[in-house]
Coordinates of C-alpha atoms and ligand atoms in Angstrom, one line a residue:
X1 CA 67.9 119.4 92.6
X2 CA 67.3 115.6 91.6
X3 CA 65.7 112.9 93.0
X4 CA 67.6 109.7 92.9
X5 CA 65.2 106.9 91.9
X6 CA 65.0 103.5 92.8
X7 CA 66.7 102.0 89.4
X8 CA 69.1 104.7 89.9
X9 CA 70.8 104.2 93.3
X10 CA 71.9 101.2 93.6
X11 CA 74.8 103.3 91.4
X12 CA 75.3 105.1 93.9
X13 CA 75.4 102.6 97.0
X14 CA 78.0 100.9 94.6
X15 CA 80.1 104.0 94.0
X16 CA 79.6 105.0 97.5
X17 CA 80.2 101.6 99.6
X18 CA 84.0 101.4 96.8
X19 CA 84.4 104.2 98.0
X20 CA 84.5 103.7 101.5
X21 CA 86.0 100.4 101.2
X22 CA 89.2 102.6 99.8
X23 CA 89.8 105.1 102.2
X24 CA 88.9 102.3 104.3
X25 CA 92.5 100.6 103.4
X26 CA 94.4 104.1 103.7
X27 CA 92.8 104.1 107.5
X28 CA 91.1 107.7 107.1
X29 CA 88.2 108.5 109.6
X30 CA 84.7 109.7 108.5
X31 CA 83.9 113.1 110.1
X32 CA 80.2 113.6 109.3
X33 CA 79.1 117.7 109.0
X34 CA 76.2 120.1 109.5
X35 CA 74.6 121.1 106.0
X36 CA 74.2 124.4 107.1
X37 CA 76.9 126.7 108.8
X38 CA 77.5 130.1 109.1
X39 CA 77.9 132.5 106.2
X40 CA 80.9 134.2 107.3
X41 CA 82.9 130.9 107.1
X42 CA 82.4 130.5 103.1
X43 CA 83.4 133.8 102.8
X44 CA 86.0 133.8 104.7
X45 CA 87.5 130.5 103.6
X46 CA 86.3 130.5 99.4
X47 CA 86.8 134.1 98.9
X48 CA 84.5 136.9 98.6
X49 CA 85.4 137.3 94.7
X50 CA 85.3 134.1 94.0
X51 CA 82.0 132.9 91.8
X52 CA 80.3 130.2 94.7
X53 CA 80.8 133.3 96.6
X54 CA 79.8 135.6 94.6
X55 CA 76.5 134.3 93.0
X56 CA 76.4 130.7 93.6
X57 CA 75.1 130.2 97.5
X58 CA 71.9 129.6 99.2
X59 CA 72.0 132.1 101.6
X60 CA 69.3 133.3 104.6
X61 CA 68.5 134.8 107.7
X62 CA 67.4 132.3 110.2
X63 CA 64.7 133.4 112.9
X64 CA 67.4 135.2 115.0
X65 CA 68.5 137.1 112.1
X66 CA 71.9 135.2 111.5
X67 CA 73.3 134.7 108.2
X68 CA 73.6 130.6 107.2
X69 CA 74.7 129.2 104.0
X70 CA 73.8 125.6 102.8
X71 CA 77.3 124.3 102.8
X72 CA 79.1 124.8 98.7
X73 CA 82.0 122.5 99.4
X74 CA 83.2 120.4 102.5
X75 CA 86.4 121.8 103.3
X76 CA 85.2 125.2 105.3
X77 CA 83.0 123.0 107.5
X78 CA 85.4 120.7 107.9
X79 CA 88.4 123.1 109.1
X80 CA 85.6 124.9 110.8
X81 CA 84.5 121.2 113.1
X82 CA 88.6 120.0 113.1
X83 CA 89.7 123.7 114.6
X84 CA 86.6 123.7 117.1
X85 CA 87.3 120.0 118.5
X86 CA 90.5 120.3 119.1
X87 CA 91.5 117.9 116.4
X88 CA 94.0 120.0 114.0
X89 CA 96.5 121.3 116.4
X90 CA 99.5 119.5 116.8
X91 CA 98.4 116.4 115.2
X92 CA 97.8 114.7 111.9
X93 CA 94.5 113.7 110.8
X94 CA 93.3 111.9 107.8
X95 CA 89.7 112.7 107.6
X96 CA 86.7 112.0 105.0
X97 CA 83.2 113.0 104.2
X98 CA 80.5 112.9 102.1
X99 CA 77.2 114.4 101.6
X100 CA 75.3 117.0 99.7
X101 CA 76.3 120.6 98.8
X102 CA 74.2 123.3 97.3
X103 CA 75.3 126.0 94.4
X104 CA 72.9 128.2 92.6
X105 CA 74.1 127.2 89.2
X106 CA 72.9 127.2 85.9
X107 CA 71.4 123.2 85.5
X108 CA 72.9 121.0 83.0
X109 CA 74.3 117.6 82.6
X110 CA 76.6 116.9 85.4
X111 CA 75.8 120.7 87.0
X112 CA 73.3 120.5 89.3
X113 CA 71.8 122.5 92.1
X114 CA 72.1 120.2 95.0
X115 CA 74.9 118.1 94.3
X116 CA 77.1 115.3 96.2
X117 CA 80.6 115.0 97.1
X118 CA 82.7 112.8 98.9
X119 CA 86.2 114.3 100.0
X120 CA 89.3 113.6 102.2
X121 CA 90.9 115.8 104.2
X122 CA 94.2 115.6 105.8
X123 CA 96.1 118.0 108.1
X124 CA 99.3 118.8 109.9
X125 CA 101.5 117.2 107.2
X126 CA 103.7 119.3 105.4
X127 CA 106.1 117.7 102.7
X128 CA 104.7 116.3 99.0
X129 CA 104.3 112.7 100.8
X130 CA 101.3 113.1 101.7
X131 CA 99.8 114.7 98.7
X132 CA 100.7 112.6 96.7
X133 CA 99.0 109.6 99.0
X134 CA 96.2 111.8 98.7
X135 CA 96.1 111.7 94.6
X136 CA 97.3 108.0 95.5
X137 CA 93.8 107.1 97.0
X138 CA 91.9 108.7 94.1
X139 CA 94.2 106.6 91.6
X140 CA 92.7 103.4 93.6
X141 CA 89.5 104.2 93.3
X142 CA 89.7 104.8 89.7
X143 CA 91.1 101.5 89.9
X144 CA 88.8 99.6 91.6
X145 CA 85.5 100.7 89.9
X146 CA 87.5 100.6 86.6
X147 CA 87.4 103.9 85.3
X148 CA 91.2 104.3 85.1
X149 CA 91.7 104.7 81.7
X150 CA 88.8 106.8 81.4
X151 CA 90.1 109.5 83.3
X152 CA 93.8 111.9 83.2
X153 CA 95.1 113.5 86.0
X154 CA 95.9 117.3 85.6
X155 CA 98.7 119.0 87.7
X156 CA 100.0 122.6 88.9
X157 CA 101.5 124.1 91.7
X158 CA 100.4 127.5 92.6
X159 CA 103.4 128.3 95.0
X160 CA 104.0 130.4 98.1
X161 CA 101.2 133.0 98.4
X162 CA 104.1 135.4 98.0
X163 CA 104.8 133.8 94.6
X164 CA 101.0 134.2 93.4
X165 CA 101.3 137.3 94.1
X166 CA 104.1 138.5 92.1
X167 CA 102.6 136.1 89.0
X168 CA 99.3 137.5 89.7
X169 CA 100.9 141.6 89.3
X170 CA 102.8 140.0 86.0
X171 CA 99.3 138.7 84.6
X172 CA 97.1 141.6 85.3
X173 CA 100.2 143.8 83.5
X174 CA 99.7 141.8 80.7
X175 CA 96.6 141.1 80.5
X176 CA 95.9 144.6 80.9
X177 CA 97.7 145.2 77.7
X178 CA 94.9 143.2 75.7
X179 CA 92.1 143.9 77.7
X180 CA 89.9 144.8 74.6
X181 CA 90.3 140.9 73.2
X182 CA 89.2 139.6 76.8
X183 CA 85.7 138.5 77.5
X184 CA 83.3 140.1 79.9
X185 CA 83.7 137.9 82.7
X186 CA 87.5 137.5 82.3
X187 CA 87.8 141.6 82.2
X188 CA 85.8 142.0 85.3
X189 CA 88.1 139.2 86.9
X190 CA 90.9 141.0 86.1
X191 CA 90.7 143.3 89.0
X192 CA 88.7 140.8 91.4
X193 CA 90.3 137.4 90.5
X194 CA 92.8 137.6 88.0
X195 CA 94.4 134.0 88.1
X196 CA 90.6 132.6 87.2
X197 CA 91.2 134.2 84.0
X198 CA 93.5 131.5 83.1
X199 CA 90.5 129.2 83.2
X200 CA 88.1 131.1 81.1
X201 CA 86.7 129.2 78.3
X202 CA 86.2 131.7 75.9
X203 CA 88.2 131.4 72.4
X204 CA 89.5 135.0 71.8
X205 CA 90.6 134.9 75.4
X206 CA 92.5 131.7 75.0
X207 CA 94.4 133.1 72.4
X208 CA 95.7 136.0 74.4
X209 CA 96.4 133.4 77.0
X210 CA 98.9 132.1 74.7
X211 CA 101.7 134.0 75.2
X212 CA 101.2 134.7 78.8
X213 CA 103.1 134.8 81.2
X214 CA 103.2 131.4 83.1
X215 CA 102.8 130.7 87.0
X216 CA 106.2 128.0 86.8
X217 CA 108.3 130.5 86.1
X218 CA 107.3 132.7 89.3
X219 CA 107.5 129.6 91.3
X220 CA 109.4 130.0 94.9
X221 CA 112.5 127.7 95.4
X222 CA 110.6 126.0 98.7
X223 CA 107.3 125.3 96.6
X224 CA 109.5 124.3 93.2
X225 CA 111.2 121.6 95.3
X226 CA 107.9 120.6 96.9
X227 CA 106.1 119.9 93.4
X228 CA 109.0 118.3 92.0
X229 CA 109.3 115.5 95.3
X230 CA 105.4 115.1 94.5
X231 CA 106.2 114.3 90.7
X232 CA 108.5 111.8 92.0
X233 CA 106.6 109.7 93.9
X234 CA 103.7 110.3 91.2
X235 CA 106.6 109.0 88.6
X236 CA 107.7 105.6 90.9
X237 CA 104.0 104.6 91.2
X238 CA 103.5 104.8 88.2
X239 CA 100.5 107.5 88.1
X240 CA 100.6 109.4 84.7
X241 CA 100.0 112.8 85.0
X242 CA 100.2 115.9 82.7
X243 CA 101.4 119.5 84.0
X244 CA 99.0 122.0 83.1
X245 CA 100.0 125.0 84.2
X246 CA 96.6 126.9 83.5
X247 CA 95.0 124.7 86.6
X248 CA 94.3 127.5 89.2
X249 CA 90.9 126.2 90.8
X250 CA 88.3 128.4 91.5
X251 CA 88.6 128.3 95.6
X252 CA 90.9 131.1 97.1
X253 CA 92.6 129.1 99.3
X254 CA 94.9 126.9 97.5
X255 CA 98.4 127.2 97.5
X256 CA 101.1 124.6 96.2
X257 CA 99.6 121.3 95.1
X258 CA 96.5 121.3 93.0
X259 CA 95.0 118.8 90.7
X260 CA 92.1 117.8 88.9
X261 CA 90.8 114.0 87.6
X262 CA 89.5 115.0 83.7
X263 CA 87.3 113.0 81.3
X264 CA 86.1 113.7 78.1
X265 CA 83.4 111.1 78.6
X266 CA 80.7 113.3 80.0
X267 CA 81.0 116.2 77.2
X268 CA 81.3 119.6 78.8
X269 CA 81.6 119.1 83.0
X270 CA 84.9 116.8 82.6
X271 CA 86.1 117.1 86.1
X272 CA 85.3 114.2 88.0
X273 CA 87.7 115.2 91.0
X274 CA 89.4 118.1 92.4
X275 CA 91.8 119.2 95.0
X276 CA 94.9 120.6 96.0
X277 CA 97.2 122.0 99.1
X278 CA 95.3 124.6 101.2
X279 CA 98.1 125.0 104.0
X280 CA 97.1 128.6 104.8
X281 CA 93.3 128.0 105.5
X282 CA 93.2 127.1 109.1
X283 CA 95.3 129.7 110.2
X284 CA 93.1 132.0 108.7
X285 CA 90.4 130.2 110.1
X286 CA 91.8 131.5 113.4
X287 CA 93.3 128.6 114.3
X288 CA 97.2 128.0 114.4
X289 CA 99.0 127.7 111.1
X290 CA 98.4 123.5 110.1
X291 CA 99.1 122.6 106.2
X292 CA 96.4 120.5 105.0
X293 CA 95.7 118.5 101.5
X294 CA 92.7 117.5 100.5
X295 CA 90.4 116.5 97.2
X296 CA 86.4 116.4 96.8
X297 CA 84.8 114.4 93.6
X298 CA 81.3 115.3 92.1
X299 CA 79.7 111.8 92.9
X300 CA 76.8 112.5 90.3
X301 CA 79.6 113.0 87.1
X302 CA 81.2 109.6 88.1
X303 CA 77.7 108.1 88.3
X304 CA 76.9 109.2 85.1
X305 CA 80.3 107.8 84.0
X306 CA 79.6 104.4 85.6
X307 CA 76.3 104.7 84.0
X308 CA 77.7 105.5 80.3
X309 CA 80.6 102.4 80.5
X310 CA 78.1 100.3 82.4
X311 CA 81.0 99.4 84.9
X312 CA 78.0 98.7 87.6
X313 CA 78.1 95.0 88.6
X314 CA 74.9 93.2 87.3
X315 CA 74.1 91.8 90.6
X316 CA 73.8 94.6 92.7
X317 CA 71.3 96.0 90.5
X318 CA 69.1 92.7 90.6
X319 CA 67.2 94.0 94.2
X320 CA 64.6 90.9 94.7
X321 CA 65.8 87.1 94.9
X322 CA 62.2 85.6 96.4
X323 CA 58.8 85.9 95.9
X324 CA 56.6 84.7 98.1
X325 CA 52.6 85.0 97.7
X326 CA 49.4 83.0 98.6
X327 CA 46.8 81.8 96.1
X328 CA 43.9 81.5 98.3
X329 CA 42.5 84.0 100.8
X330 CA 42.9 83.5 104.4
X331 CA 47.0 82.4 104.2
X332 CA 48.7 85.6 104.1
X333 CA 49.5 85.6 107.9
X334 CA 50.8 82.1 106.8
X335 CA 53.2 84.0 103.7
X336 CA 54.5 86.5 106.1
X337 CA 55.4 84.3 109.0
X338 CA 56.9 82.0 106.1
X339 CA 58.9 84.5 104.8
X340 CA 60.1 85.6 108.5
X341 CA 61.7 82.1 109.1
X342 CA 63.2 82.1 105.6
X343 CA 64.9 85.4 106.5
X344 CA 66.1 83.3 109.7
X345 CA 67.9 81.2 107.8
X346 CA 69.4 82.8 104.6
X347 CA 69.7 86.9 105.9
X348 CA 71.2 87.7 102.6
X349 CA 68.4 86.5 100.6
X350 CA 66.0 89.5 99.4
X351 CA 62.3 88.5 99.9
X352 CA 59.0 90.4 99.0
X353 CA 55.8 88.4 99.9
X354 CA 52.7 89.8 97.7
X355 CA 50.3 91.8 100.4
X356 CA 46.9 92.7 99.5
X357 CA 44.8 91.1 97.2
X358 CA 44.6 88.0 95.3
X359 CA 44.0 88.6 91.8
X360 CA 46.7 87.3 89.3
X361 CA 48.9 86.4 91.4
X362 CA 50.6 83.8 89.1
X363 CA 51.5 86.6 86.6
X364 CA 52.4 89.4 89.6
X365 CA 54.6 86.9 90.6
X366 CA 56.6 86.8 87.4
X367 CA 56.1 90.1 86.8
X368 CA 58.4 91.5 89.3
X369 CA 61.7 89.6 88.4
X370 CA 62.7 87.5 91.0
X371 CA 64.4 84.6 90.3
X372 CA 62.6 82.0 93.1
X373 CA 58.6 82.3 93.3
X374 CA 56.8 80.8 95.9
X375 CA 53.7 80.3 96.4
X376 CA 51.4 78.6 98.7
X377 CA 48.0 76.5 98.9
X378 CA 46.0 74.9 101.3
X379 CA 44.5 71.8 100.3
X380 CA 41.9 69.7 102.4
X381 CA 43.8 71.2 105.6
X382 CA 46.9 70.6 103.8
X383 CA 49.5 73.9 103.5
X384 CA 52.0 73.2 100.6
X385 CA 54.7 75.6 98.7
X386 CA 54.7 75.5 95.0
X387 CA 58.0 76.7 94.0
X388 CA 59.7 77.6 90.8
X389 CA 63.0 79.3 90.0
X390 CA 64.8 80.3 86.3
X391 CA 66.4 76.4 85.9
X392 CA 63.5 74.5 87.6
X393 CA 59.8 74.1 87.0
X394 CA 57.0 74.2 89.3
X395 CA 57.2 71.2 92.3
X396 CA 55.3 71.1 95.0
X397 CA 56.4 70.4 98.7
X398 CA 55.6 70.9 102.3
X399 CA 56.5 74.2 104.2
X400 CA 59.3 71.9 105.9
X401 CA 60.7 70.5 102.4
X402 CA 60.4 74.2 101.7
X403 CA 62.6 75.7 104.9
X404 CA 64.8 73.1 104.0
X405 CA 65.5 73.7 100.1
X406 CA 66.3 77.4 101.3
X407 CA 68.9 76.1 103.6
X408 CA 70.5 73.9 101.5
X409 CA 70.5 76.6 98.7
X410 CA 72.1 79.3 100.9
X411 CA 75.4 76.4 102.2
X412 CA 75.5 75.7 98.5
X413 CA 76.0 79.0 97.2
Ligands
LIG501 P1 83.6 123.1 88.0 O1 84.7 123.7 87.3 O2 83.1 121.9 87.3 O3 82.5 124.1 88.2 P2 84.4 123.5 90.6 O4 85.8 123.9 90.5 O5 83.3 124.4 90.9 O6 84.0 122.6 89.4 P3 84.9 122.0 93.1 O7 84.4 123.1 94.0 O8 86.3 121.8 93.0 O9 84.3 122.3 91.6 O10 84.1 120.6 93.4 C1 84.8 119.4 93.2 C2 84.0 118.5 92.3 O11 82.6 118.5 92.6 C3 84.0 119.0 90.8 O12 85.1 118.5 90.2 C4 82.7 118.3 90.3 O13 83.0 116.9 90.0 C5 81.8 118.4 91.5 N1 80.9 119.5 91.3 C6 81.1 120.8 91.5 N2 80.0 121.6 91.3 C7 79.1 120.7 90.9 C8 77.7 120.9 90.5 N3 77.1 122.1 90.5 N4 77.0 119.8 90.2 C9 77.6 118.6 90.2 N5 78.9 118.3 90.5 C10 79.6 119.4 90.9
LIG502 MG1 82.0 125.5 89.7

C-alpha cells in the first residue's frame, strides 16, 4: 500500500481533475461508494472461483460477527447502491466513481495492494451504442492527456451466457486432451474457471492454446450482430482496435462486450483500462434484469505512464508562486496579515510566508523555489517590501507600492 508524496500527486490531481473534466462532457454523474461492503456481494457478483475471490480480498468479521470485504473493484458496490436507491429500474443511468480498492496481491510495479480506480458505469441500455460511447470516453481521455498513441485497444465478445457455455464444454474437451502440457494453475482452472485458461501466461500452455478452439465461432446470432454494430461505430470514429479473441477478463460477470486499453510502456502490468458488458449482474443482484456497460482504469499504471512520457504540464507541478518572510523580529504578524490581503486580491496566487525563526532568511527564501520573494524591513518606523522575482532584481517599495505591483501583475497575466 503506497503513500503518495507530495512531488508525486500533483500527477494524480492532473490525471484525476482530466478525468473529470471528460466524463464531465459525456454528462455522467459521480456516485461516491462505501470502501467496505458486505462479503457476500463480491462473491456473489465476481465469482467464487474467480482469483480476487479466491485469494485476493481483505476479508473480516466486524464486532457483530458479519463478514465485510474492502471493496476489489467498483462495480458490485455500485449495482449494490444503484439497485438499493431505486436508481436502475426502468431508467438509464450514466454513472462514475473513483477511489481506492484493496487486493491481496503479490507487489510489483504497477500491482499494488491498495490500488485506485476510477470507472463508469452505465445501465438500462441495451444495443452496442452505448458501449461503444463507453470505449468512446476512454479514447478522449487518452486523447486529452496525450497518451493515445501509447496505448491499443483490445476487443472480444463473450456472447450469450448460453454461448459461453457451450464454448466453455468445447474448451474443457480439449483442453482435457492435453492436460499434461498445461500449467498448474491453468489445470486447476480447468474444472473451476476454464475460460481464464485462455489468459494464462505460461509458454507450453500458450502453445496448446494454439489450436483451440475459439469463442467467435460459438458466438450466438443476437450477440454476433451486437459486436459487429459496436465495430461499426468503433470503425466511423475512427478508434483502431484489434480483435483478440483470447480477452476473457478475469470477473464472472461479463457477457458480450469486453475490452482492454494495453501498453507496452510499463513492462509486465500493460493494462491501463478494462471493461466490458455485464448485462446479467443486477438481475442476479436481485434486482430486475437491466444491461449495463461499464470500464474501470488502474489510476497508478497511467500515472506511472504520465510519469515515464513526462506528459504532466510543468506548471501544475511548480506548487509556490510567493514568498513572503520578515528580516527582523517582531514583523511576522505584519508578513501574515500582508500575505492575507495579497490573497484578497490575486486568489490564484500560491503564497507561503516563512514562520518561525529568523536565521537565513535570504537563502530559505531562495531555497524553496518560488518565483517572487518578498521580504520585509522596518526602518526608523518605516515598514518597506524588498522584492525580487526570476527577471527583476531586488527594489524596494512601500507595503502600498507592494499591494499594488500584485494587482497589476494578476490583470496583466
Ligand atoms: P490484471 O490482469 O492486471 O490483474 P485485472 O483483470 O485484475 O487486471 P480489473 O479488475 O479489470 O483488473 O481492474 C481494472 C484495472 O485496474 C486494471 O486494468 C489495472 O489497470 C488496475 N488494477 C487492477 N489490479 C490492480 C492492482 N493490484 N494494482 C494496481 N492496479 C490494478
Ligand atoms: Mg488481477
Amino acid at each position: 500500500m503506497n503513500d503518495i508524496l507530495p512531488d508525486q500527486s500533483p500527477t494524480w490531481r492532473y490525471l484525476e481533475a482530466t478525468v473529470e473534466k471528460v466524463v464531465g462532457q459525456y454528462a455522467y454523474s459521480e456516485i461516491r461508494l462505501p470502501i467496505v461492503e458486505k462479503t457476500e456481494l463480491f462473491k456473489r457478483s465476481i465469482g467464487e472461483v474467480t482469483d480476487i475471490v479466491e485469494k485476493e480480498m481483505y476479508t473480516f468479521d466486524d464486532r457483530n460477527n458479519d463478514s465485510l470485504t474492502l471493496r476489489p473493484e467498483g462495480t458490485a458496490g455500485c449495482v449494490r447502491a444503484g439497485e438499493e436507491h431505486g436508481l436502475l429500474f426502468n431508467q438509464t443511468q450514466r454513472l462514475w466513481y473513483k477511489g481506492p480498492m484493496f487486493r491481496y496481491e503479490k507487489p510489483q510495479k504497477g500491482r499494488y495492494r491498495q490500488f485506485h480506480q476510477i470507472g463508469i458505469e452505465t445501465f438500462g441500455m441495451a444495443s452496442a451504442d452505448i458501449d461503444a460511447e463507453v470505449i468512446m470516453v476512454s479514447a478522449r481521455l487518452w486523447k486529452e492527456l496525450g497518451l493515445l498513441d501509447s496505448v491499443r485497444l483490445q476487443l472480444n465478445s463473450l456472447g450469450s451466457n448460453e454461448a459461453r457455455a457451450n464454448y466453455r464444454d468445447a474448451l474443457v474437451s480439449y483442453l482435457d486432451i492435453h492436460f499434461d502440457k498445461l500449467d498448474e494453475d491453468s489445470q486447476r482452472r480447468l474444472s473451476s474457471n476454464p475460460l481464464r485458461v485462455l489468459d494464462s501466461k505460461d509458454e507450453s500452455t500458450q502453445r496448446v492454446l494454439e489450436n483451440a478452439p475459439v469463442l467467435s465461432e460459438y458466438l450466438d446470432e443476437e450477440s454476433a450482430t451486437h459486436f459487429s454494430e459496436l465495430r461499426d461505430i468503433l470503425d466511423r470514429a475512427g478508434i483502431a482496435y484489434e480483435i483478440n479473441p483470447r480477452l476473457v477478463r478475469g470477473l464472472d460477470y461479463y457477457c458480450k462486450t469486453v475490452f482492454e486499453w494495453v501498453t507496452d510502456k510499463l513492462g509486465a502490468q500493460g493494462t491501463v483500462c478494462a471493461g466490458g458488458r455485464y448485462d446479467g449482474l443486477v438481475k442476479q443482484l436481485g434486482g430486475r434484469p437491466t444491461p449495463a456497460v461499464g470500464f474501470a482504469m488502474g489510476i497508478e499504471r497511467l500515472v506511472l505512464m504520465l510519469e515515464t512520457l513526462d506528459l504532466v504540464p510543468a506548471e501544475l507541478k511548480c506548487s509556490l508562486d510567493l514568498y513572503l518572510a520578515a528580516e527582523q523580529k517582531g514583523l511576522q504578524p505584519n508578513v501574515l496579515l500582508l500575505a492575507e490581503n495579497i490573497r484578497q486580491i490575486d486568489p490564484e496566487l500560491r503564497v507561503m510566508t516563512h514562520c518561525s525563526g529568523l536565521k537565513n532568511i535570504n537563502n530559505k527564501a531562495r531555497q524553496t523555489g518560488a518565483g517572487q520573494i518578498a521580504l520585509l524591513n522596518e526602518q526608523e518606523g518605516r515598514i518597506s517590501v524588498a522584492y525580487w522575482n526570476q527577471d527583476n532584481p531586488r527594489i524596494d517599495m512601500s507595503e502600498q507600492e507592494f499591494l499594488a505591483l500584485i494587482e497589476s501583475n494578476m490583470s496583466s497575466s
